[in-house]
Short mmCIF file of C-alpha atoms in Angstrom, two decimals:
data_model
loop_
_atom_site.label_atom_id
_atom_site.label_comp_id
_atom_site.label_asym_id
_atom_site.label_seq_id
_atom_site.Cartn_x
_atom_site.Cartn_y
_atom_site.Cartn_z
CA MET A 902 44.51 177.23 96.11
CA ASN A 903 42.20 175.88 98.25
CA LYS A 904 41.76 176.43 101.90
CA GLU A 905 44.06 174.21 103.38
CA THR A 906 46.43 174.69 101.55
CA SER A 907 45.99 178.08 101.47
CA LEU A 908 46.24 178.25 105.80
CA ASN A 909 48.59 181.35 106.96
CA LEU A 910 50.96 178.71 109.75
CA ASN A 911 51.70 181.58 112.03
CA THR A 912 47.63 181.82 112.85
CA GLU A 913 45.75 180.34 115.59
CA VAL A 914 44.67 177.60 114.30
CA SER A 915 47.02 173.94 115.74
CA CYS A 916 46.49 170.31 115.35
CA GLU A 917 49.20 169.65 117.19
CA ILE A 918 48.24 167.48 120.97
CA GLY A 919 50.89 166.00 124.03
CA PRO A 920 51.24 166.04 126.35
CA THR A 921 52.91 170.07 126.93
CA SER A 922 52.09 173.39 124.84
CA ASN A 923 54.79 175.42 122.79
CA GLN A 924 55.81 177.48 124.71
CA LYS A 925 56.98 174.52 128.05
CA ARG A 926 58.08 172.93 125.03
CA SER A 927 60.49 175.45 124.18
CA GLN A 928 60.92 175.87 127.67
CA GLN A 929 62.37 172.57 127.97
CA ALA A 930 64.15 172.10 125.10
CA PHE A 931 66.71 175.04 126.07
CA LEU A 932 66.82 174.20 129.58
CA ILE A 933 68.05 170.18 127.56
CA ARG A 934 70.73 172.15 126.21
CA GLU A 935 71.29 174.61 128.68
CA GLU A 936 72.05 171.68 131.08
CA ALA A 937 74.83 169.82 127.90
CA ALA A 938 76.69 172.65 127.70
CA LEU A 939 76.74 173.70 131.79
CA PHE A 940 78.25 169.62 131.79
CA GLU A 941 80.24 170.39 129.49
CA LYS A 942 81.53 173.55 130.85
CA ASP A 943 82.23 172.43 134.08
CA ILE A 944 84.46 169.56 133.82
CA PRO A 945 87.74 169.82 135.04
CA LEU A 946 89.98 171.52 132.44
CA PRO A 947 93.08 168.68 131.81
CA GLY A 948 96.44 169.37 131.15
CA HIS A 949 97.75 169.06 128.05
CA PRO A 950 101.59 167.25 128.76
CA CYS A 951 103.82 166.24 125.70
CA ASN A 952 107.33 163.96 125.97
CA GLY A 953 109.23 166.92 125.76
CA ASP A 954 111.28 166.45 122.23
CA SER A 955 109.93 169.83 120.44
CA ASN A 956 112.12 171.91 122.30
CA ARG A 957 114.49 169.15 123.45
CA TYR A 958 116.75 168.98 119.65
CA PRO A 959 117.38 172.31 118.21
CA ASN A 960 116.63 171.09 114.48
CA LYS A 961 113.04 169.77 114.81
CA ILE A 962 113.72 166.46 113.90
CA ALA A 963 111.57 164.58 116.87
CA ASP A 964 109.04 166.84 115.17
CA TYR A 965 106.86 166.16 112.14
CA THR A 966 108.16 169.47 108.88
CA LYS A 967 107.14 167.16 105.76
CA ALA A 968 106.12 169.46 103.53
CA LEU A 969 108.02 172.03 104.28
CA PRO A 970 112.14 172.49 103.00
CA HIS A 971 115.10 170.84 104.62
CA ASN A 972 118.28 170.15 103.86
CA LYS A 973 120.32 167.61 102.18
CA LEU A 974 119.98 165.48 105.62
CA GLY A 975 116.01 166.64 106.14
CA GLU A 976 116.23 168.20 108.28
CA VAL A 977 113.98 170.82 108.01
CA ASP A 978 114.32 174.98 107.45
CA LEU A 979 114.34 176.71 110.59
CA ASN A 980 112.81 179.52 109.84
CA ALA A 981 110.04 177.79 107.50
CA TYR A 982 109.50 175.78 110.60
CA GLY A 983 108.78 179.44 112.89
CA VAL A 984 105.95 180.34 110.22
CA LEU A 985 104.74 177.07 110.71
CA ILE A 986 104.53 177.59 114.25
CA ARG A 987 103.58 181.72 114.38
CA ALA A 988 100.37 180.20 111.98
CA LEU A 989 99.17 177.52 114.90
CA SER A 990 100.30 179.23 117.66
CA THR A 991 97.80 182.76 116.20
CA GLY A 992 94.71 180.33 114.95
CA GLU A 993 95.50 183.69 112.26
CA PRO A 994 94.34 181.63 108.84
CA GLU A 995 96.27 185.23 107.41
CA VAL A 996 99.42 183.42 108.66
CA PHE A 997 98.91 179.75 107.95
CA GLU A 998 98.34 181.13 104.29
CA SER A 999 102.54 182.69 104.71
CA ILE A 1000 103.20 179.12 105.66
CA PRO A 1001 105.92 178.24 103.31
CA LEU A 1002 106.15 174.99 101.46
CA GLY A 1003 108.83 173.14 99.92
CA GLY A 1004 106.64 171.62 97.44
CA VAL A 1005 103.08 171.41 95.94
CA THR A 1006 101.98 169.11 98.54
CA LYS A 1007 99.81 171.25 100.52
CA LEU A 1008 100.07 171.20 104.58
CA VAL A 1009 96.66 168.75 105.59
CA ASP A 1010 94.29 170.94 107.79
CA PRO A 1011 96.30 172.73 110.44
CA GLN A 1012 92.89 174.59 111.62
CA ALA A 1013 90.93 171.62 111.91
CA ALA A 1014 92.55 172.44 115.51
CA TYR A 1015 90.22 174.95 116.57
CA ALA A 1016 87.12 174.02 115.97
CA PHE A 1017 84.28 173.58 118.22
CA GLU A 1018 81.23 171.35 118.16
CA MET A 1019 77.43 171.56 118.97
CA ALA A 1020 76.96 167.89 121.18
CA GLY A 1021 79.96 166.32 122.79
CA PRO A 1022 83.02 167.59 124.93
CA ASP A 1023 85.55 170.78 123.28
CA SER A 1024 88.17 169.12 120.84
CA HIS A 1025 90.29 170.79 123.89
CA HIS A 1026 88.99 169.71 126.57
CA LEU A 1027 90.18 166.37 126.35
CA SER A 1028 93.68 164.73 126.77
CA ILE A 1029 95.57 161.87 126.26
CA ILE A 1030 99.51 160.56 127.28
CA PRO A 1031 102.30 161.47 125.76
CA PRO A 1032 103.55 159.91 122.51
CA PRO A 1033 107.17 157.93 123.98
CA THR A 1034 110.19 160.61 122.85
CA LEU A 1035 112.92 160.41 119.82
CA SER A 1036 115.55 158.53 121.85
CA SER A 1037 113.50 155.98 124.70
CA ALA A 1038 113.83 152.64 123.94
CA GLU A 1039 110.07 151.90 123.05
CA GLU A 1040 110.38 154.33 120.20
CA ALA A 1041 112.77 152.18 118.84
CA SER A 1042 110.71 149.05 119.86
CA GLU A 1043 108.10 150.24 117.59
CA MET A 1044 110.84 151.76 114.60
CA ALA A 1045 111.57 147.82 114.64
CA GLU A 1046 108.19 146.64 114.49
CA GLU A 1047 107.74 148.77 111.74
CA TYR A 1048 110.74 147.28 110.09
CA TRP A 1049 108.98 143.82 110.44
CA MET A 1050 105.48 145.47 109.01
CA ALA A 1051 107.52 146.05 105.27
CA LEU A 1052 108.98 143.37 105.10
CA ALA A 1053 105.99 140.60 106.75
CA ARG A 1054 103.41 142.83 104.11
CA ASP A 1055 102.88 140.41 101.69
CA VAL A 1056 102.80 137.62 104.49
CA PRO A 1057 99.11 135.86 104.51
CA PHE A 1058 98.20 136.30 107.85
CA ILE A 1059 97.32 132.89 108.29
CA ASP A 1060 99.83 131.74 107.93
CA TYR A 1061 101.55 134.01 110.68
CA ASP A 1062 102.51 130.52 112.47
CA THR A 1063 104.49 128.91 109.28
CA ASN A 1064 106.10 132.07 107.96
CA PRO A 1065 109.97 132.53 108.46
CA ILE A 1066 109.38 135.92 108.52
CA THR A 1067 106.08 135.97 110.50
CA ILE A 1068 108.80 133.95 113.09
CA ALA A 1069 112.02 135.67 113.42
CA ALA A 1070 109.79 139.30 113.26
CA SER A 1071 108.08 137.49 116.98
CA ALA A 1072 111.56 137.02 118.35
CA ASP A 1073 113.35 139.77 117.23
CA LEU A 1074 110.44 142.16 118.96
CA SER A 1075 110.67 139.82 122.27
CA LYS A 1076 114.21 141.05 122.97
CA PHE A 1077 112.81 144.67 122.87
CA THR A 1078 112.67 145.62 126.36
CA GLU A 1079 110.18 148.36 126.45
CA PHE A 1080 108.03 146.66 123.38
CA SER A 1081 104.14 147.17 124.22
CA GLY A 1082 102.31 144.74 121.37
CA PRO A 1083 101.06 142.19 122.95
CA LYS A 1084 102.84 138.46 124.55
CA VAL A 1085 101.80 135.55 125.90
CA ASN A 1086 104.27 135.64 128.47
CA SER A 1087 106.42 137.76 127.97
CA LYS A 1088 107.19 136.77 124.75
CA VAL A 1089 105.74 138.25 121.17
CA THR A 1090 104.76 134.99 119.61
CA THR A 1091 103.11 134.82 115.46
CA GLY A 1092 100.04 134.55 117.88
CA THR A 1093 100.22 137.80 119.08
CA LEU A 1094 102.42 139.61 116.69
CA PHE A 1095 101.24 143.29 115.07
CA ARG A 1096 97.94 142.46 116.42
CA GLY A 1097 96.35 144.89 118.98
CA ASN A 1098 95.82 145.26 123.08
CA LEU A 1099 91.64 145.19 123.36
CA PRO A 1100 90.03 142.90 125.03
CA GLY A 1101 89.40 140.28 122.03
CA ASP A 1102 91.82 141.42 119.54
CA LEU A 1103 93.72 137.51 119.88
CA VAL A 1104 90.64 135.92 119.43
CA GLY A 1105 90.25 134.28 116.03
CA PRO A 1106 91.50 135.75 112.76
CA TYR A 1107 94.02 138.93 112.76
CA VAL A 1108 91.14 139.97 110.59
CA SER A 1109 87.88 141.04 111.93
CA GLN A 1110 84.42 139.69 111.12
CA PHE A 1111 83.01 143.48 110.09
CA LEU A 1112 86.29 143.05 107.22
CA GLN A 1113 85.07 140.27 105.74
CA GLN A 1114 81.71 139.18 105.92
CA ASP A 1115 78.85 140.36 103.29
CA ILE A 1116 77.65 144.09 103.69
CA PRO A 1117 73.92 144.11 103.94
CA PHE A 1118 73.20 147.13 101.30
CA GLY A 1119 69.52 148.51 101.00
CA PRO A 1120 68.11 146.08 98.63
CA LYS A 1121 71.36 144.16 97.47
CA THR A 1122 74.02 142.84 99.07
CA ILE A 1123 78.06 144.46 98.63
CA VAL A 1124 81.01 141.32 98.59
CA GLN A 1125 83.34 142.39 101.26
CA ARG A 1126 86.77 142.05 97.76
CA ASN A 1127 88.11 145.07 97.38
CA ARG A 1128 90.92 146.66 95.25
CA THR A 1129 94.28 145.92 96.28
CA THR A 1130 97.71 146.55 94.86
CA VAL A 1131 101.17 144.07 94.04
CA PRO A 1132 103.42 141.94 96.15
CA ASP A 1133 106.82 143.64 96.42
CA VAL A 1134 106.06 147.22 95.57
CA ASP A 1135 107.50 149.18 98.39
CA TYR A 1136 108.01 152.94 97.77
CA LEU A 1137 110.63 155.73 99.22
CA THR A 1138 113.81 153.21 99.92
CA LYS A 1139 115.65 154.85 97.73
CA TYR A 1140 117.31 158.24 100.05
CA GLN A 1141 116.36 161.21 96.57
CA GLU A 1142 112.83 160.11 95.90
CA TRP A 1143 112.51 160.32 100.37
CA LEU A 1144 113.93 163.84 100.20
CA ASP A 1145 111.98 164.80 97.54
CA ILE A 1146 108.83 163.42 99.34
CA GLN A 1147 110.20 165.04 102.14
CA ASN A 1148 110.52 168.08 100.68
CA GLY A 1149 106.91 167.65 99.91
CA SER A 1150 107.51 166.73 95.45
CA ALA A 1151 104.20 164.78 93.98
CA PRO A 1152 105.56 161.14 93.98
CA THR A 1153 106.23 159.87 90.41
CA ALA A 1154 105.57 156.28 91.15
CA GLU A 1155 101.61 155.61 91.37
CA ASN A 1156 100.33 151.95 93.17
CA ILE A 1157 99.88 148.67 90.76
CA TYR A 1158 96.76 147.06 91.70
CA GLU A 1159 96.61 143.63 91.54
CA LEU A 1160 93.33 142.42 88.65
CA LYS A 1161 91.87 139.99 90.94
CA ARG A 1162 89.86 141.96 94.06
CA ARG A 1163 90.37 139.88 96.62
CA TYR A 1164 89.55 139.54 100.65
CA ILE A 1165 91.90 141.31 103.30
CA TYR A 1166 94.07 138.49 103.84
CA ASP A 1167 97.93 140.98 104.70
CA GLY A 1168 99.27 143.50 105.95
CA ARG A 1169 99.30 144.71 101.97
CA SER A 1170 95.28 144.24 101.85
CA ILE A 1171 94.52 145.80 104.63
CA GLY A 1172 96.71 149.16 104.48
CA GLU A 1173 95.27 149.77 101.48
CA TYR A 1174 92.25 149.70 102.41
CA VAL A 1175 92.95 152.40 104.68
CA HIS A 1176 94.19 154.61 101.91
CA GLN A 1177 91.78 154.49 100.07
CA ASP A 1178 88.57 154.46 102.85
CA PHE A 1179 86.13 156.81 104.35
CA THR A 1180 85.96 158.56 107.06
CA PHE A 1181 82.83 156.14 108.62
CA GLN A 1182 83.68 153.50 106.40
CA ALA A 1183 84.50 150.19 108.29
CA ALA A 1184 82.39 151.93 111.55
CA LEU A 1185 79.21 151.91 108.74
CA THR A 1186 79.46 148.13 107.10
CA ALA A 1187 79.96 147.10 111.10
CA CYS A 1188 76.63 148.89 111.86
CA LEU A 1189 74.49 146.84 108.55
CA ILE A 1190 76.02 144.21 109.60
CA LEU A 1191 74.76 144.00 112.71
CA LEU A 1192 71.76 145.82 112.50
CA SER A 1193 71.01 142.15 110.28
CA TYR A 1194 71.43 140.12 112.54
CA GLY A 1195 67.78 141.11 114.37
CA GLN A 1196 66.92 142.19 117.21
CA GLU A 1197 69.18 139.32 119.21
CA ALA A 1198 71.79 141.43 118.18
CA LEU A 1199 70.19 144.74 120.28
CA SER A 1200 72.28 146.07 123.33
CA PRO A 1201 70.15 144.74 126.29
CA THR A 1202 69.67 148.28 127.44
CA ASN A 1203 67.00 149.58 124.01
CA PRO A 1204 63.24 150.47 125.72
CA TYR A 1205 61.37 148.29 122.88
CA LEU A 1206 63.49 144.64 122.90
CA HIS A 1207 60.12 144.06 125.47
CA SER A 1208 57.61 146.82 124.15
CA THR A 1209 54.19 144.87 123.24
CA THR A 1210 53.75 147.26 121.19
CA GLN A 1211 56.19 149.31 119.68
CA THR A 1212 59.29 148.87 117.48
CA GLY A 1213 62.72 151.71 117.58
CA SER A 1214 63.21 153.89 114.86
CA ALA A 1215 64.38 157.80 114.85
CA THR A 1216 64.23 156.67 118.31
CA PHE A 1217 67.23 153.10 119.30
CA GLY A 1218 66.09 151.52 115.55
CA ASP A 1219 68.59 151.63 112.47
CA ALA A 1220 67.77 155.17 112.20
CA HIS A 1221 69.42 155.83 115.57
CA ALA A 1222 71.95 153.72 114.94
CA LEU A 1223 72.79 154.38 111.61
CA ASP A 1224 73.25 158.00 112.69
CA PHE A 1225 75.01 158.33 115.77
CA VAL A 1226 78.29 156.28 114.77
CA VAL A 1227 78.32 158.56 111.25
CA ARG A 1228 78.47 161.49 113.49
CA ALA A 1229 81.40 160.97 116.27
CA ALA A 1230 83.90 160.35 112.91
CA ARG A 1231 84.48 164.01 113.00
CA PRO A 1232 84.49 165.04 115.59
CA ALA A 1233 86.74 162.69 116.66
CA LEU A 1234 88.37 163.50 114.27
CA GLU A 1235 88.43 167.13 115.58
CA GLY A 1236 90.32 166.14 118.38
CA ALA A 1237 93.27 164.39 117.04
CA TRP A 1238 93.74 166.66 114.90
CA PHE A 1239 93.80 169.36 117.87
CA GLN A 1240 96.33 167.19 120.00
CA LYS A 1241 98.16 166.80 116.29
CA TRP A 1242 98.43 170.51 115.89
CA LEU A 1243 99.20 171.96 118.62
CA VAL A 1244 100.32 169.47 121.22
CA HIS A 1245 102.76 166.81 120.03
CA ARG A 1246 103.70 167.49 116.62
CA ARG A 1247 105.17 164.26 116.51
CA LEU A 1248 106.99 162.94 113.86
CA ARG A 1249 105.95 159.69 111.53
CA PRO A 1250 108.16 156.56 111.04
CA GLU A 1251 108.48 157.30 107.34
CA GLU A 1252 110.87 160.46 109.00
CA TYR A 1253 112.62 158.45 111.72
CA GLY A 1254 114.04 156.68 108.62
CA GLY A 1255 116.06 158.99 107.70
CA LEU A 1256 117.67 159.81 110.52
CA VAL A 1257 117.92 156.01 110.82
CA GLN A 1258 119.53 156.08 106.69
CA ASN A 1259 122.53 159.83 108.52
CA LEU A 1260 123.27 158.02 111.31
CA LEU A 1261 123.60 154.33 109.89
CA THR A 1262 125.28 156.43 106.60
CA GLY A 1263 127.91 158.73 109.37
CA ALA A 1264 125.47 161.50 107.31
CA ALA A 1265 125.10 162.69 110.48
CA ASN A 1266 125.08 162.40 114.89
CA TYR A 1267 121.00 161.41 116.21
CA SER A 1268 120.03 159.96 119.33
CA ILE A 1269 118.30 156.50 118.55
CA ASN A 1270 118.42 154.07 120.87
CA PRO A 1271 121.04 151.06 120.71
CA GLU A 1272 118.16 148.62 120.75
CA LEU A 1273 116.77 149.42 117.57
CA LEU A 1274 120.55 149.82 115.85
CA ASN A 1275 120.83 146.08 116.95
CA SER A 1276 117.88 144.24 116.05
CA GLN A 1277 118.44 141.45 113.06
CA VAL A 1278 115.80 143.95 111.22
CA ILE A 1279 117.86 146.97 110.39
CA ALA A 1280 120.88 144.24 108.07
CA LYS A 1281 117.39 142.26 106.40
CA ILE A 1282 115.82 146.26 105.66
CA TYR A 1283 119.53 146.65 104.60
CA LYS A 1284 119.92 143.83 102.12
CA LYS A 1285 116.66 143.56 100.43
CA TYR A 1286 116.14 147.50 99.69
CA GLY A 1287 120.10 149.08 99.61
CA THR A 1288 118.87 151.84 102.22
CA TYR A 1289 117.66 152.28 105.84
CA LEU A 1290 114.27 153.81 105.05
CA LEU A 1291 111.26 152.25 106.09
CA PRO A 1292 110.08 151.29 102.38
CA GLN A 1293 106.00 152.99 102.07
CA ALA A 1294 103.07 150.94 100.82
CA TYR A 1295 101.81 154.13 99.21
CA PRO A 1296 103.93 156.42 96.71
CA GLU A 1297 103.52 159.31 98.45
CA GLY A 1298 104.48 158.41 102.11
CA CYS A 1299 102.87 159.67 105.11
CA PRO A 1300 99.65 162.71 104.88
CA ASN A 1301 100.78 165.91 105.77
CA HIS A 1302 99.83 165.80 108.69
CA PRO A 1303 101.78 165.14 112.39
CA ALA A 1304 101.54 161.59 113.78
CA TYR A 1305 99.83 162.10 117.23
CA PRO A 1306 97.70 160.58 117.33
CA ALA A 1307 96.65 158.43 114.29
CA GLY A 1308 93.05 160.03 112.88
CA HIS A 1309 91.47 156.26 111.70
CA SER A 1310 92.44 155.26 114.92
CA ALA A 1311 90.31 158.32 116.78
CA SER A 1312 87.67 158.06 114.56
CA ILE A 1313 87.13 154.14 114.44
CA GLY A 1314 87.78 154.89 118.55
CA ALA A 1315 84.52 156.92 118.56
CA CYS A 1316 82.52 154.71 116.15
CA VAL A 1317 83.08 151.56 117.82
CA THR A 1318 82.46 153.15 120.52
CA MET A 1319 78.67 153.91 119.45
CA LEU A 1320 78.06 150.54 118.37
CA LYS A 1321 78.71 149.06 121.44
CA ALA A 1322 76.48 150.97 122.91
CA PHE A 1323 73.75 149.49 120.93
CA PHE A 1324 74.34 147.00 119.74
CA LYS A 1325 74.59 143.23 122.03
CA GLU A 1326 78.55 142.90 122.94
CA SER A 1327 77.80 139.37 123.61
CA PHE A 1328 76.37 138.38 120.84
CA VAL A 1329 78.10 134.85 119.65
CA ILE A 1330 78.56 136.12 115.11
CA PRO A 1331 76.93 133.34 113.31
CA ASN A 1332 79.05 131.43 110.04
CA PRO A 1333 82.55 133.48 110.63
CA VAL A 1334 84.68 132.97 108.25
CA MET A 1335 88.49 133.73 107.68
CA ALA A 1336 90.68 135.45 103.88
CA SER A 1337 92.41 132.54 102.03
CA ALA A 1338 96.03 133.01 102.08
CA ASP A 1339 95.81 134.69 98.22
CA GLY A 1340 93.03 136.19 98.81
CA LEU A 1341 89.85 135.04 96.79
CA SER A 1342 88.08 133.55 98.76
CA LEU A 1343 86.62 133.30 101.75
CA LEU A 1344 87.08 129.78 104.42
CA PRO A 1345 85.35 128.82 107.77
CA TYR A 1346 86.19 130.03 111.03
CA THR A 1347 86.40 127.06 113.40
CA GLY A 1348 87.62 128.22 116.60
CA PRO A 1349 87.08 129.56 119.85
CA ALA A 1350 83.52 132.39 119.47
CA LEU A 1351 83.48 135.64 117.68
CA THR A 1352 81.73 138.15 119.85
CA VAL A 1353 80.49 141.01 118.61
CA GLY A 1354 82.44 143.25 121.54
CA GLY A 1355 85.46 141.59 121.03
CA GLU A 1356 85.63 141.54 116.73
CA LEU A 1357 84.67 145.33 117.15
CA ASN A 1358 87.42 145.66 119.65
CA LYS A 1359 89.51 144.00 116.36
CA LEU A 1360 87.68 146.49 113.92
CA ALA A 1361 89.49 149.39 115.57
CA ALA A 1362 92.96 147.71 115.97
CA ASN A 1363 92.59 146.27 112.87
CA LEU A 1364 91.47 149.61 111.66
CA SER A 1365 94.88 151.57 113.92
CA LEU A 1366 97.78 148.97 112.33
CA ALA A 1367 96.82 148.40 108.85
CA ARG A 1368 98.58 152.29 108.70
CA SER A 1369 101.31 151.54 110.46
CA PHE A 1370 101.79 148.10 108.21
CA ALA A 1371 101.58 150.69 105.51
CA GLY A 1372 104.77 152.30 107.21
CA VAL A 1373 102.88 155.75 108.60
CA HIS A 1374 101.86 155.42 112.37
CA TRP A 1375 103.65 153.84 115.13
CA ARG A 1376 101.79 152.27 117.10
CA SER A 1377 101.38 154.32 120.28
CA ASP A 1378 99.88 156.40 117.70
CA ASN A 1379 96.92 154.52 118.57
CA GLN A 1380 96.37 156.07 122.04
CA GLY A 1381 93.87 157.78 119.37
CA VAL A 1382 90.65 155.09 120.24
CA TYR A 1383 90.60 156.52 123.50
CA LEU A 1384 90.50 159.28 122.57
CA GLY A 1385 87.23 159.32 120.05
CA GLU A 1386 85.64 156.69 122.88
CA ASN A 1387 85.77 159.23 124.78
CA ILE A 1388 84.31 161.64 122.26
CA ALA A 1389 81.81 159.36 121.92
CA ILE A 1390 80.67 159.10 125.25
CA GLY A 1391 80.64 162.50 125.94
CA ILE A 1392 78.03 163.05 123.54
CA LEU A 1393 76.94 159.95 124.14
CA GLU A 1394 76.48 161.65 127.82
CA ASP A 1395 75.31 165.29 125.84
CA TYR A 1396 71.75 163.16 123.99
CA ARG A 1397 70.82 160.45 127.39
CA ASN A 1398 68.36 163.48 128.53
CA THR A 1399 66.61 163.80 125.44
CA TYR A 1400 64.63 161.18 124.77
CA ASN A 1401 61.33 160.31 125.91
CA GLU A 1402 61.23 156.27 126.36
CA ASN A 1403 61.46 154.17 129.63
CA PHE A 1404 64.91 154.50 129.26
CA SER A 1405 67.72 152.67 131.25
CA GLY A 1406 71.20 154.01 129.99
CA PHE A 1407 73.78 153.71 127.79
CA THR A 1408 75.70 150.28 129.61
CA PHE A 1409 78.81 149.29 126.81
CA THR A 1410 82.43 148.33 128.42
CA LYS A 1411 85.72 151.19 127.56
CA PHE A 1412 88.49 149.61 126.30
CA ASP A 1413 89.95 149.07 128.93
CA GLY A 1414 87.80 146.63 129.78
CA ASN A 1415 85.85 148.92 131.75
CA ILE A 1416 82.04 148.62 132.44
CA VAL A 1417 80.22 152.37 132.15
CA THR A 1418 75.75 153.62 132.29
CA ILE A 1419 75.38 156.57 130.32
#
């Protein structure tokens, strides 16, 4: 062993240079971490209001109860539900192990509601507005949209202006008094149908460019043609099949896939994308595409844009952007899981469909808003499927955790916020495209310019509403994007004072259209 490799690192031999001593640097690191912790601690604690439905209905028909035992109406066994509430109230791991399940499927990660994070706000320190109530006109409009999305799953996005189903859906949803989707002159149109409410959502093709364009992936390129399921195959439209799934039985069917991979081109293909994707996949894809555009696409506040001697890497370079986009996803899910399990426990559209079925067949009497019952979509669903259940795109139906807010919505909201912080929102995306009617090719898009900011917002809306196309989420579950945005902002705030560069701050446009600088 030579002299250099035998040095004891704890000896007085030390070679670093810099403006501070080891001791001073250690103290600075401590103070930065302490300041961030105090900043988060001193933010006023919010309330966590709910819509009151859990107390309003003693039989818990407005609560998420899938995977627990149910009676023949699909109403939960109240003793089993009581054990779940006791587990959630105490947070004791042993009590969670005693929850009576109705079958073989398990609840998804309720204990994530108690997890702590080391950067950004604590999950219990953020609040969102309550979801619509079970009997409200808004809930009725959202269920009508769910039914229409199921009927329109196989209509190519490029054909929305001419297809009879999407034309009828637009006209019908326009009649609802509390429908919260985008409108033109107070009407839902085929150009606003099933789209989000964020700035840029109505510009250009339905699908964001970040879900269509090729992905530069290190030494190779990934073409965004995905495995998609065949048309006209839906699930949980037979009552016993639906009831078995509510009780936690394993699905008896499997998805059937197309032989050829396709670009996202209709509701079924985008629904399958969010069935198979991993947590931050779409955001990582967007980041890689944005990085390929070069310096012109970077945020104007990037401190290295005008340096004549340096470029960014670990700070304000590719590594920084990629890391922050990915790291925002899990805290966003923890924030969503707190709201899901400990505040709202909102039922899924799949469960609501059972209420409609039992009401309209005379098996039970539930407080469904008449605006839904008077909608033409009810008759169309019954004519096609023979029941009033909500047709599901997945054999297993919805995931085994409550609806509100959507996990996909929260995570993409956080990740998109990070992307806005690092990239120039006004940058115009080159060579925009849209999928053909069969999804086998991309066509050039020649309409109004598509900007990074608009297409990132559209990406957030796509990832959120794709779950509604599958039948597993409500439109209002997409309040998760605002929760995710606040989590990302909190992380950026905690890191703001960790950089040495002359940096004016992260500046970007929030989902509500307001500009913020951190």
